[in-house]
PDB file of N, CA and C in Angstrom:
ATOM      1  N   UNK Q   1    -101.944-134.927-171.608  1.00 92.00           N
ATOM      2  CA  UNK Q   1    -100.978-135.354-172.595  1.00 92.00           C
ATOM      3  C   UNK Q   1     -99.971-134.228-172.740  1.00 92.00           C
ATOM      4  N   UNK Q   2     -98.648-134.699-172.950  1.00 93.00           N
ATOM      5  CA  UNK Q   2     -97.693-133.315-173.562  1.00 93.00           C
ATOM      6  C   UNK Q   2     -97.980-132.827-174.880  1.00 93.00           C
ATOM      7  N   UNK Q   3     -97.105-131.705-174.948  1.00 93.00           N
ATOM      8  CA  UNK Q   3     -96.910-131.558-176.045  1.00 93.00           C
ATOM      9  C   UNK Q   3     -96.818-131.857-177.204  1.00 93.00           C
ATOM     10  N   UNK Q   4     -95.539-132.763-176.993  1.00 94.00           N
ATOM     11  CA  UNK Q   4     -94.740-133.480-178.086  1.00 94.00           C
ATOM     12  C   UNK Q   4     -95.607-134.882-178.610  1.00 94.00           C
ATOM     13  N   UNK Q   5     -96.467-135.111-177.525  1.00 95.00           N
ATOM     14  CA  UNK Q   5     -97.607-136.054-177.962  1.00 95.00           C
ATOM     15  C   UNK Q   5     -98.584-135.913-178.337  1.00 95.00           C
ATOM     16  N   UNK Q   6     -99.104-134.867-178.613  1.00 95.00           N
ATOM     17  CA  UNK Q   6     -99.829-133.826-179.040  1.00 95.00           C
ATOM     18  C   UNK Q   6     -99.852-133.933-180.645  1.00 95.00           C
ATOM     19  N   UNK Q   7     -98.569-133.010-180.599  1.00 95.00           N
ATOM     20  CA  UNK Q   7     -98.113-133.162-181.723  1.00 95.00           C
ATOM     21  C   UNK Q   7     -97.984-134.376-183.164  1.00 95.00           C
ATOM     22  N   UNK Q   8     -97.133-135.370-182.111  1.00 97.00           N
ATOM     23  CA  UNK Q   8     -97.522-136.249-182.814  1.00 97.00           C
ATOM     24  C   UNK Q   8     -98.556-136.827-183.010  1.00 97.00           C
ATOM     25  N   UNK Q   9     -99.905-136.632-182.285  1.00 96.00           N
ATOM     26  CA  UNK Q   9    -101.051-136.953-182.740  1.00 96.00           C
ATOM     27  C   UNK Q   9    -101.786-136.235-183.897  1.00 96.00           C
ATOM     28  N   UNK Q  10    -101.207-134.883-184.050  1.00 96.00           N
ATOM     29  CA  UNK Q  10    -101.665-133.879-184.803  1.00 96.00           C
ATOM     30  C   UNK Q  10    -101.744-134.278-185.661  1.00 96.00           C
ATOM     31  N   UNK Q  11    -100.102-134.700-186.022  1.00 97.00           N
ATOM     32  CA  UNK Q  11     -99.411-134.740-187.688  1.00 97.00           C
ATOM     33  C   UNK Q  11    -100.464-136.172-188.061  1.00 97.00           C
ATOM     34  N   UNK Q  12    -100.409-137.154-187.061  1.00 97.00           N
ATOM     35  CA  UNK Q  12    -101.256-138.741-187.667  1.00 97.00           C
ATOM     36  C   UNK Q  12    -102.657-138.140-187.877  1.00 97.00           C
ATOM     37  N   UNK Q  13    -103.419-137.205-187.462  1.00 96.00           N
ATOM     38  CA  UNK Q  13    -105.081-136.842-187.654  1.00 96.00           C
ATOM     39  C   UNK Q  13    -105.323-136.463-189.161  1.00 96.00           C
ATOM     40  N   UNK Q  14    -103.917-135.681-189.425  1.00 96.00           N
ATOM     41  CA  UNK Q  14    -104.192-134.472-190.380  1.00 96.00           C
ATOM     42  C   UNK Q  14    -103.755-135.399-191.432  1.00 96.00           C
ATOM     43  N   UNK Q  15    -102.853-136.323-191.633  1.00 97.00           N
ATOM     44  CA  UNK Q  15    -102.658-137.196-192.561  1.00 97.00           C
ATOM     45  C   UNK Q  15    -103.712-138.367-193.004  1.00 97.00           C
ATOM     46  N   UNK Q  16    -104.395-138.319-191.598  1.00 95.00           N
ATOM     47  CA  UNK Q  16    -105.791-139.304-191.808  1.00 95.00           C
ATOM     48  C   UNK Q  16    -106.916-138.756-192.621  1.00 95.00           C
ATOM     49  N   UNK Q  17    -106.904-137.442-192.813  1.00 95.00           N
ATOM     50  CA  UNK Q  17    -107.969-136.420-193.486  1.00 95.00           C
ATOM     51  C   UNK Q  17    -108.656-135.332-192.471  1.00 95.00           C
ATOM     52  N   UNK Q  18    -108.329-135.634-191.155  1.00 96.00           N
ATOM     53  CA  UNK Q  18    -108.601-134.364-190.004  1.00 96.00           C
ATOM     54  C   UNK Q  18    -108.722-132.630-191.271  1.00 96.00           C
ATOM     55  N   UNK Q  19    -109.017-131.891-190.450  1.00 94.00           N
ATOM     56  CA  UNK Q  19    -108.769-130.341-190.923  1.00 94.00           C
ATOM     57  C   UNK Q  19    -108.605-129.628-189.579  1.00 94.00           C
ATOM     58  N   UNK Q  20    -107.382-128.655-190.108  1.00 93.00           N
ATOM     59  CA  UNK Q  20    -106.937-127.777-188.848  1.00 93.00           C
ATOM     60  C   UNK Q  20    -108.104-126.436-188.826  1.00 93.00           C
ATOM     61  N   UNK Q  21    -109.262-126.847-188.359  1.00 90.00           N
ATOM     62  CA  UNK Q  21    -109.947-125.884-188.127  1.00 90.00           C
ATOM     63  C   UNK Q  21    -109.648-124.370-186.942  1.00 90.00           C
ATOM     64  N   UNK Q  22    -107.898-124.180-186.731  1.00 88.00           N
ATOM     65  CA  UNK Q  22    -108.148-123.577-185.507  1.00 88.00           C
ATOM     66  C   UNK Q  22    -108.388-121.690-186.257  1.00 88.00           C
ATOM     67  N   UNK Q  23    -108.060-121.909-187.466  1.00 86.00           N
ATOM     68  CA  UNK Q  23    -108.838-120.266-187.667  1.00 86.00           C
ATOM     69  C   UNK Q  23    -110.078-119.730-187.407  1.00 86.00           C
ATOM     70  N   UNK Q  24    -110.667-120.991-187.632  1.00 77.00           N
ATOM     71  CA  UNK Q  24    -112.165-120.615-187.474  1.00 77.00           C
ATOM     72  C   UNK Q  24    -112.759-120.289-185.987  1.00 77.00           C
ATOM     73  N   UNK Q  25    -111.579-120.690-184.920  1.00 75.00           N
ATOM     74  CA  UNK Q  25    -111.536-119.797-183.759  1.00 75.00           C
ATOM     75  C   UNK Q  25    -111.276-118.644-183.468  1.00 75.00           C
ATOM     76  N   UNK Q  26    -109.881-118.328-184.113  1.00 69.00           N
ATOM     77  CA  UNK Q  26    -109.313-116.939-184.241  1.00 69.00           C
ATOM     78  C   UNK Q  26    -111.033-116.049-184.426  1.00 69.00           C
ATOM     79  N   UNK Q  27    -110.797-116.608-186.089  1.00 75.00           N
ATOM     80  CA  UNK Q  27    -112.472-115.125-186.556  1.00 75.00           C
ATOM     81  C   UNK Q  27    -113.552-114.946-185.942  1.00 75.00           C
ATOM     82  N   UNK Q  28    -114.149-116.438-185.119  1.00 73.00           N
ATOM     83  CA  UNK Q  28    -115.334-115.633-184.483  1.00 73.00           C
ATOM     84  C   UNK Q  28    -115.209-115.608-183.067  1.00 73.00           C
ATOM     85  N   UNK Q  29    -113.677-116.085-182.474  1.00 65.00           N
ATOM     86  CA  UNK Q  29    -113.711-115.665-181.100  1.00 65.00           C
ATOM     87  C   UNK Q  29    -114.826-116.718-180.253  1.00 65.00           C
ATOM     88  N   UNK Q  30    -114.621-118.342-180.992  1.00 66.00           N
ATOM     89  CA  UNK Q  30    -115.213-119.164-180.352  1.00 66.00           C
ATOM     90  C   UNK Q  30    -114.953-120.036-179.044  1.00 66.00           C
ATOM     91  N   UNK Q  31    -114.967-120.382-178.171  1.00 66.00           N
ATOM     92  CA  UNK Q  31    -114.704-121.467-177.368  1.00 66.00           C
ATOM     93  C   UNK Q  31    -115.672-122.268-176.746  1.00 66.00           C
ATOM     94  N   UNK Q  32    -115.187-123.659-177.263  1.00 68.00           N
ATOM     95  CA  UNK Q  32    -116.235-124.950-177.649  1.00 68.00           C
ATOM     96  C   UNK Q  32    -115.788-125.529-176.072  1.00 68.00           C
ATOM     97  N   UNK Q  33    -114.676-125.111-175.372  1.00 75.00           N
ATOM     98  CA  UNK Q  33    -114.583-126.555-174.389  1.00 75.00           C
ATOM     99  C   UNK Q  33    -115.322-126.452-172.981  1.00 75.00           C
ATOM    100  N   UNK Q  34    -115.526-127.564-173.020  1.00 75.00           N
ATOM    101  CA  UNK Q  34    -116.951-127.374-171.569  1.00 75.00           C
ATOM    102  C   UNK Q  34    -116.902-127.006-170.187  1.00 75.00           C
ATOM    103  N   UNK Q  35    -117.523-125.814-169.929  1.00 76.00           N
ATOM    104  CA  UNK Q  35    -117.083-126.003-168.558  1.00 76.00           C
ATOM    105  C   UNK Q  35    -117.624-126.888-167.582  1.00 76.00           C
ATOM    106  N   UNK Q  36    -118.162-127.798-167.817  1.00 77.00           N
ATOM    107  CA  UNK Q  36    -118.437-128.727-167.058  1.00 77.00           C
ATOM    108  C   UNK Q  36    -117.172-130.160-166.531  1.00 77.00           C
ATOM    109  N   UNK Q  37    -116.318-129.871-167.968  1.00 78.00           N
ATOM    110  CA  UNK Q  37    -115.192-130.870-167.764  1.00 78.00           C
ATOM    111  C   UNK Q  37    -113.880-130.224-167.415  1.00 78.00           C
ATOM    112  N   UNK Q  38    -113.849-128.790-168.050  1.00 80.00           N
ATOM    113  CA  UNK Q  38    -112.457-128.271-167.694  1.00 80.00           C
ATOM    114  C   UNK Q  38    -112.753-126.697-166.811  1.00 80.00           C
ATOM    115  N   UNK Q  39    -111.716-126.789-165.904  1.00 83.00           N
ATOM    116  CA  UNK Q  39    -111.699-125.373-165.323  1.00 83.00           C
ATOM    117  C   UNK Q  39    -111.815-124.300-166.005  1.00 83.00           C
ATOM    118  N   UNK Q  40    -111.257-122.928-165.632  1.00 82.00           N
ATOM    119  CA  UNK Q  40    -110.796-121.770-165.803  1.00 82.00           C
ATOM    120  C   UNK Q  40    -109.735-122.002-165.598  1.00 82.00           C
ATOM    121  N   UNK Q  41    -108.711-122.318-165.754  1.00 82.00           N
ATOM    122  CA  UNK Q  41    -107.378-122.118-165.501  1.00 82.00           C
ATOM    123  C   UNK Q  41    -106.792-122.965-167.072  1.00 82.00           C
ATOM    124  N   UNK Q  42    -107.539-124.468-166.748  1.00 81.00           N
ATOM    125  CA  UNK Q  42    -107.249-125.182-167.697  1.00 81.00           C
ATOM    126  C   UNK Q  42    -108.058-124.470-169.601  1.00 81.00           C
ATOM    127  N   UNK Q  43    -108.950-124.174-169.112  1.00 81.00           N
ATOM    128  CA  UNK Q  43    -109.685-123.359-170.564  1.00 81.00           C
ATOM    129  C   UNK Q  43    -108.585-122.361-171.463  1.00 81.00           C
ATOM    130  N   UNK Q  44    -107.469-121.506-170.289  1.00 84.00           N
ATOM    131  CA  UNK Q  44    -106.833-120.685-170.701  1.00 84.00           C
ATOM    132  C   UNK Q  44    -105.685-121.248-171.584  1.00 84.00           C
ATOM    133  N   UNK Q  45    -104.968-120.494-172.677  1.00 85.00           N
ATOM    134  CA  UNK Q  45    -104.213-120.657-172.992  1.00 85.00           C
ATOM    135  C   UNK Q  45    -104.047-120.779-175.037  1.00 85.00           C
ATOM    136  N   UNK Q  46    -103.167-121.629-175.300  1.00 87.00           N
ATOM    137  CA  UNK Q  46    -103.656-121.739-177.151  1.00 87.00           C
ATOM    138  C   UNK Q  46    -104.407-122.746-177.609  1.00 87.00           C
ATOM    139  N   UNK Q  47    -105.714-122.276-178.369  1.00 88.00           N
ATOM    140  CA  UNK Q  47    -107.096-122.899-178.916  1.00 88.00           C
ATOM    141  C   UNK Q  47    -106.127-123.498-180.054  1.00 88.00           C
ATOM    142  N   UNK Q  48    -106.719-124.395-180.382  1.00 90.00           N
ATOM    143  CA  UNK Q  48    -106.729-125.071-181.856  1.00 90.00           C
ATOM    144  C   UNK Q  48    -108.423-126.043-181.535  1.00 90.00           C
ATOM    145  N   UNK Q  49    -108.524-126.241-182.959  1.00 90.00           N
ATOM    146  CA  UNK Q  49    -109.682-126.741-183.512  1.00 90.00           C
ATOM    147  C   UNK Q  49    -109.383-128.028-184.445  1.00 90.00           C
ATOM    148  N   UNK Q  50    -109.810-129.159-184.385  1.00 93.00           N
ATOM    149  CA  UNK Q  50    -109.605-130.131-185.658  1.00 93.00           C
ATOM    150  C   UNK Q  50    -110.567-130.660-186.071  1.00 93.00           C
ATOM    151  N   UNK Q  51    -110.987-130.544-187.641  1.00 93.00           N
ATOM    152  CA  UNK Q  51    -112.607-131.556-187.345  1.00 93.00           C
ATOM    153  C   UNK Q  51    -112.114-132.525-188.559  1.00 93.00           C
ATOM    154  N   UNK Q  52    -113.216-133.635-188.546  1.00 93.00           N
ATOM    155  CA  UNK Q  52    -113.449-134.462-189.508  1.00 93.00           C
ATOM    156  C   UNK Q  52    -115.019-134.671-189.886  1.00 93.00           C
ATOM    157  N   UNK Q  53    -115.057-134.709-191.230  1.00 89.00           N
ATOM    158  CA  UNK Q  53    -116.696-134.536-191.754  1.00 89.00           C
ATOM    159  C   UNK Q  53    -116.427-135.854-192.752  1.00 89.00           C
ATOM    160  N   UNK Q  54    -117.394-136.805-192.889  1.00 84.00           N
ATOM    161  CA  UNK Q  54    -117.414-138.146-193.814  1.00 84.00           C
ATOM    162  C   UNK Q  54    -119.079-138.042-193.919  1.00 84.00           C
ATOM    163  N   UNK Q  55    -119.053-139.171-194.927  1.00 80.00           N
ATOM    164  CA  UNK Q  55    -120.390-139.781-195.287  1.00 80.00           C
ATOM    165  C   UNK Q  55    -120.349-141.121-195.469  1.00 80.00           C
ATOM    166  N   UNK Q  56    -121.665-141.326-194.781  1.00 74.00           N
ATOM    167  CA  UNK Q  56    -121.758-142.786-194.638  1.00 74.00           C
ATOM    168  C   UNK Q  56    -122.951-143.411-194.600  1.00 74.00           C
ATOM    169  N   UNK Q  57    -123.024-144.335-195.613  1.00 72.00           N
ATOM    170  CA  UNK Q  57    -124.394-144.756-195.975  1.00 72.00           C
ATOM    171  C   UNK Q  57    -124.436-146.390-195.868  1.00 72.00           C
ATOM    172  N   UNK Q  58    -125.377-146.369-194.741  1.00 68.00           N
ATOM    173  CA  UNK Q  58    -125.484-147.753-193.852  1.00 68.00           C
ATOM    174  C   UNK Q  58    -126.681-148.342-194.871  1.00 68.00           C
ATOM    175  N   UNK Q  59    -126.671-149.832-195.045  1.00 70.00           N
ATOM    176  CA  UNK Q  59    -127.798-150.411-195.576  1.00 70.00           C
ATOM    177  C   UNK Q  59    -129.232-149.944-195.101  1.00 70.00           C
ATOM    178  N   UNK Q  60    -130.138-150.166-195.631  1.00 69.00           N
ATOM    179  CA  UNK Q  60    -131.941-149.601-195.868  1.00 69.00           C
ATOM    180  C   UNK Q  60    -131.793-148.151-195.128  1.00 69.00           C
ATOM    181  N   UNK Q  61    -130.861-147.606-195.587  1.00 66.00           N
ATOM    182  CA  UNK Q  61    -131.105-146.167-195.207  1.00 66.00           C
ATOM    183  C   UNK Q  61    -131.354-145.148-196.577  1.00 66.00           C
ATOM    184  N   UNK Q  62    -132.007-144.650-196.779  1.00 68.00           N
ATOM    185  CA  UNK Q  62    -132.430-144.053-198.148  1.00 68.00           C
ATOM    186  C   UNK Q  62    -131.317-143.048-198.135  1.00 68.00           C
ATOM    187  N   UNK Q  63    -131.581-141.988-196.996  1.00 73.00           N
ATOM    188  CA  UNK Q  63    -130.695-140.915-196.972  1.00 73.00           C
ATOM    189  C   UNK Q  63    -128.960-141.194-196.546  1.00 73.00           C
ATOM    190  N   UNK Q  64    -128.144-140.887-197.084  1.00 76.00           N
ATOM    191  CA  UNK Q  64    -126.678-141.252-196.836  1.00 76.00           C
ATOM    192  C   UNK Q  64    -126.789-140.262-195.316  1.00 76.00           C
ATOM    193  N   UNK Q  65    -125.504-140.816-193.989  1.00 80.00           N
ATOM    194  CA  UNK Q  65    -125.291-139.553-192.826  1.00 80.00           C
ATOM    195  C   UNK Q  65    -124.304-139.235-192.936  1.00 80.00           C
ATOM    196  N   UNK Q  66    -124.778-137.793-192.392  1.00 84.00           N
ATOM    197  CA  UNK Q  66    -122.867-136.712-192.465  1.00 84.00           C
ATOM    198  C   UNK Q  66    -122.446-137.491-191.186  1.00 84.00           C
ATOM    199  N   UNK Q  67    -121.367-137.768-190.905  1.00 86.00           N
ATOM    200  CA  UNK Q  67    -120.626-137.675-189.538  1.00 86.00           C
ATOM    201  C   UNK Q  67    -119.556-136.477-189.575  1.00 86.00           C
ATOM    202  N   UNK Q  68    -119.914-135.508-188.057  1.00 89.00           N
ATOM    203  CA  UNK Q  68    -119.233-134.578-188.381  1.00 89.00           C
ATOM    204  C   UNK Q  68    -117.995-135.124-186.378  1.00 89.00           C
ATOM    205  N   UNK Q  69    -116.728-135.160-186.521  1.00 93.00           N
ATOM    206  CA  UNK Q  69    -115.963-135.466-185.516  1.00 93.00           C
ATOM    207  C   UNK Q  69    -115.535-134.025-185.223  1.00 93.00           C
ATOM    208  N   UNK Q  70    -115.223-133.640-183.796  1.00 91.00           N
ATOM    209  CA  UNK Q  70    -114.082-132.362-183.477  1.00 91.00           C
ATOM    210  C   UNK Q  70    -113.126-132.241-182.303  1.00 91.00           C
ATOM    211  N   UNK Q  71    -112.299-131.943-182.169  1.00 91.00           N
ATOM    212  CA  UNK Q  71    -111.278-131.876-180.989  1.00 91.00           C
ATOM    213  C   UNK Q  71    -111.072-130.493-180.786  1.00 91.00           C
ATOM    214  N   UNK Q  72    -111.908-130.008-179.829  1.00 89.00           N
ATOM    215  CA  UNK Q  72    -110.604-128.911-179.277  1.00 89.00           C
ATOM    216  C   UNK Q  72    -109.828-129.128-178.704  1.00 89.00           C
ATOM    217  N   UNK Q  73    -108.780-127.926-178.844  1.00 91.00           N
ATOM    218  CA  UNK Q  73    -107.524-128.120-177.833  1.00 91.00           C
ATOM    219  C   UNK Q  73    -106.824-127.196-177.293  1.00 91.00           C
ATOM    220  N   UNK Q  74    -106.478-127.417-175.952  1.00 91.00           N
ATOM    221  CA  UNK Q  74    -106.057-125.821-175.353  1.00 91.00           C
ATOM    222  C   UNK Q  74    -104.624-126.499-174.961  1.00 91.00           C
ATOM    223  N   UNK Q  75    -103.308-125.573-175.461  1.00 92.00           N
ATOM    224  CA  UNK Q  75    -102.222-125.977-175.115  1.00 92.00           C
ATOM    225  C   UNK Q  75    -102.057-125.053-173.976  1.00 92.00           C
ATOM    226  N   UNK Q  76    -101.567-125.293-172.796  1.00 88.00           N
ATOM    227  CA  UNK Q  76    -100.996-124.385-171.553  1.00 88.00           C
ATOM    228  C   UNK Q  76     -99.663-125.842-171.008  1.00 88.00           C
ATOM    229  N   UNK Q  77     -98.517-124.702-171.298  1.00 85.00           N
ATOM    230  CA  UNK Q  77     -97.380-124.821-171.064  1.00 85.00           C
ATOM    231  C   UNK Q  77     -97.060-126.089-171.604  1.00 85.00           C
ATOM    232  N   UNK Q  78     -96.377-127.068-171.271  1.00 87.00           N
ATOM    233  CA  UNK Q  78     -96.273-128.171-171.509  1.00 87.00           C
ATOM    234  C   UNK Q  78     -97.367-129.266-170.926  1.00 87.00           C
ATOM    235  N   UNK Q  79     -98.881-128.801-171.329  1.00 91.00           N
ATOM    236  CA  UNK Q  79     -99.953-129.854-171.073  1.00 91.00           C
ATOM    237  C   UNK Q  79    -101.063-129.129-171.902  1.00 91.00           C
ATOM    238  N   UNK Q  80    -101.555-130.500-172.749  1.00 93.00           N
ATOM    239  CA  UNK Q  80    -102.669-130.660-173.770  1.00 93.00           C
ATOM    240  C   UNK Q  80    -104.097-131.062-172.976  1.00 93.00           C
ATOM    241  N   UNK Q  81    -104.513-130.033-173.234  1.00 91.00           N
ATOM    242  CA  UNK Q  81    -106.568-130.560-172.928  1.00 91.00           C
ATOM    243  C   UNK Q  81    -107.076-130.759-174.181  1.00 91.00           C
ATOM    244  N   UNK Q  82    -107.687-131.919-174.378  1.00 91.00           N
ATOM    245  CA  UNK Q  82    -108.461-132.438-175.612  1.00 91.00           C
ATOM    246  C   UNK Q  82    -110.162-132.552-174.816  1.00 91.00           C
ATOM    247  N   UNK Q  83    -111.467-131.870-175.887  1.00 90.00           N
ATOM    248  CA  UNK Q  83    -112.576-132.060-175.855  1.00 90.00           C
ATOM    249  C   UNK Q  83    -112.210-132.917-177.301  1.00 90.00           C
ATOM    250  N   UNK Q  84    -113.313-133.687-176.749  1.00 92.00           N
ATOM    251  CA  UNK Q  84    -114.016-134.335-178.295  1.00 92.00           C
ATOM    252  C   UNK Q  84    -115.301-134.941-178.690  1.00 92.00           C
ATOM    253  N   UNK Q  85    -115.972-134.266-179.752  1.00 90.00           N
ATOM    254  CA  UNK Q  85    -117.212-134.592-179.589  1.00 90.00           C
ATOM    255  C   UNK Q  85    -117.752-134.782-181.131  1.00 90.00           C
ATOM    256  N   UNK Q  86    -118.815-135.967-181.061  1.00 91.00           N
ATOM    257  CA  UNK Q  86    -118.973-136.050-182.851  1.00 91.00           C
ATOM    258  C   UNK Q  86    -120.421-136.067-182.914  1.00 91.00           C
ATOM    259  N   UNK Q  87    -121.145-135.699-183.890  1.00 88.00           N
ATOM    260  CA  UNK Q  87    -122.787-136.196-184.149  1.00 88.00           C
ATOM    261  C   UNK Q  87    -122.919-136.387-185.628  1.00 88.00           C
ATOM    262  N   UNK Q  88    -124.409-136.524-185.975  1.00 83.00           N
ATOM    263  CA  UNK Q  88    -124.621-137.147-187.018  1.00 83.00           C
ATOM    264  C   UNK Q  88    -125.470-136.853-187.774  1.00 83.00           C
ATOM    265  N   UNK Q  89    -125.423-136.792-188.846  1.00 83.00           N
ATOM    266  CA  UNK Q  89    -126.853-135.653-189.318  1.00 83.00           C
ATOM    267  C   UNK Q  89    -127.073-136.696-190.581  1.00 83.00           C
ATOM    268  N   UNK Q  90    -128.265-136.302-191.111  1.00 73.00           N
ATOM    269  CA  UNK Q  90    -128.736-136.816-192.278  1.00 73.00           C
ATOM    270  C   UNK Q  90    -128.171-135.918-193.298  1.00 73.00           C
ATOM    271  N   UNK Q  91    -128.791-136.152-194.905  1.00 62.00           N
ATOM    272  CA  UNK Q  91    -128.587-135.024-195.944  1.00 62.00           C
ATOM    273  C   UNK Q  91    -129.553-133.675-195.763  1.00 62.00           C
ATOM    274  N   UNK Q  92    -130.552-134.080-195.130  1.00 62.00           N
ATOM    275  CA  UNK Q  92    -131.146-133.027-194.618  1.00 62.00           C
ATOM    276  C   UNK Q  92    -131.562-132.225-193.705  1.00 62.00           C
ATOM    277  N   UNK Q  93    -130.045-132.431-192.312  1.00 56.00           N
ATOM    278  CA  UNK Q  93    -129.832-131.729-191.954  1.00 56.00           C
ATOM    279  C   UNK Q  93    -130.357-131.967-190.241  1.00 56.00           C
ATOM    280  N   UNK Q  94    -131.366-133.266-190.197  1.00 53.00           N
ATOM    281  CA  UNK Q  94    -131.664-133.384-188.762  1.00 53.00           C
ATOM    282  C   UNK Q  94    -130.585-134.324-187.908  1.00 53.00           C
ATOM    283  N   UNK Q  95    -130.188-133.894-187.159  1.00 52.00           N
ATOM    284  CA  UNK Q  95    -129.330-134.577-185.978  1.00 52.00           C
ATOM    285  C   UNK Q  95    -129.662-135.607-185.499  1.00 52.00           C
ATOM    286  N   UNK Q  96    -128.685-136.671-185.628  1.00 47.00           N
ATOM    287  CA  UNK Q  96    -129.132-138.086-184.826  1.00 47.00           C
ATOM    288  C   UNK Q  96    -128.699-138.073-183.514  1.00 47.00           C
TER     289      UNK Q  96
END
């Protein structure tokens, strides 16, 4: 994807309730994207982070689930790499 489409996907995420998680790369010097899907070449470049966290409580389920969504994203030059990956946890914390 470009840039500019990028972008405009940004601005529609973050208005949907997304969060620009990309500080939380900066501080611990994380990188989430896989090398199984993207190169070294493509890995390089500017990180951003976006997540979305909801709750959702499906009928005969006692416990309500977190859904936690995330996108990384590595901008290099005029081309966007998107990971995206979501899971699901209970209130107490075990992964579906």
């Amino acid at each position: 994807m470009s840039r500019e489409e990028y972008l405009k996907l940004k601005e529609e995420l973050l208005s949907d309730g997304w969060i620009d998680s990309t500080e939380f790369i900066a501080e611990n010097g994380m990188d989430d994207l896989s090398t199984a899907y993207f190169s070294e070449e493509e890995r390089k470049g500017q990180k951003e982070k976006l997540t979305l966290t909801y709750r959702f409580l499906p009928k005969f389920i006692v416990k309500p689930l977190l859904i936690y969504e995330k996108m990384i994203v590595v901008i290099s030059d005029n081309k966007v790499y998107i990971q995206f990956g979501a899971f699901m946890t209970t209130a107490d914390g075990l992964k579906q």
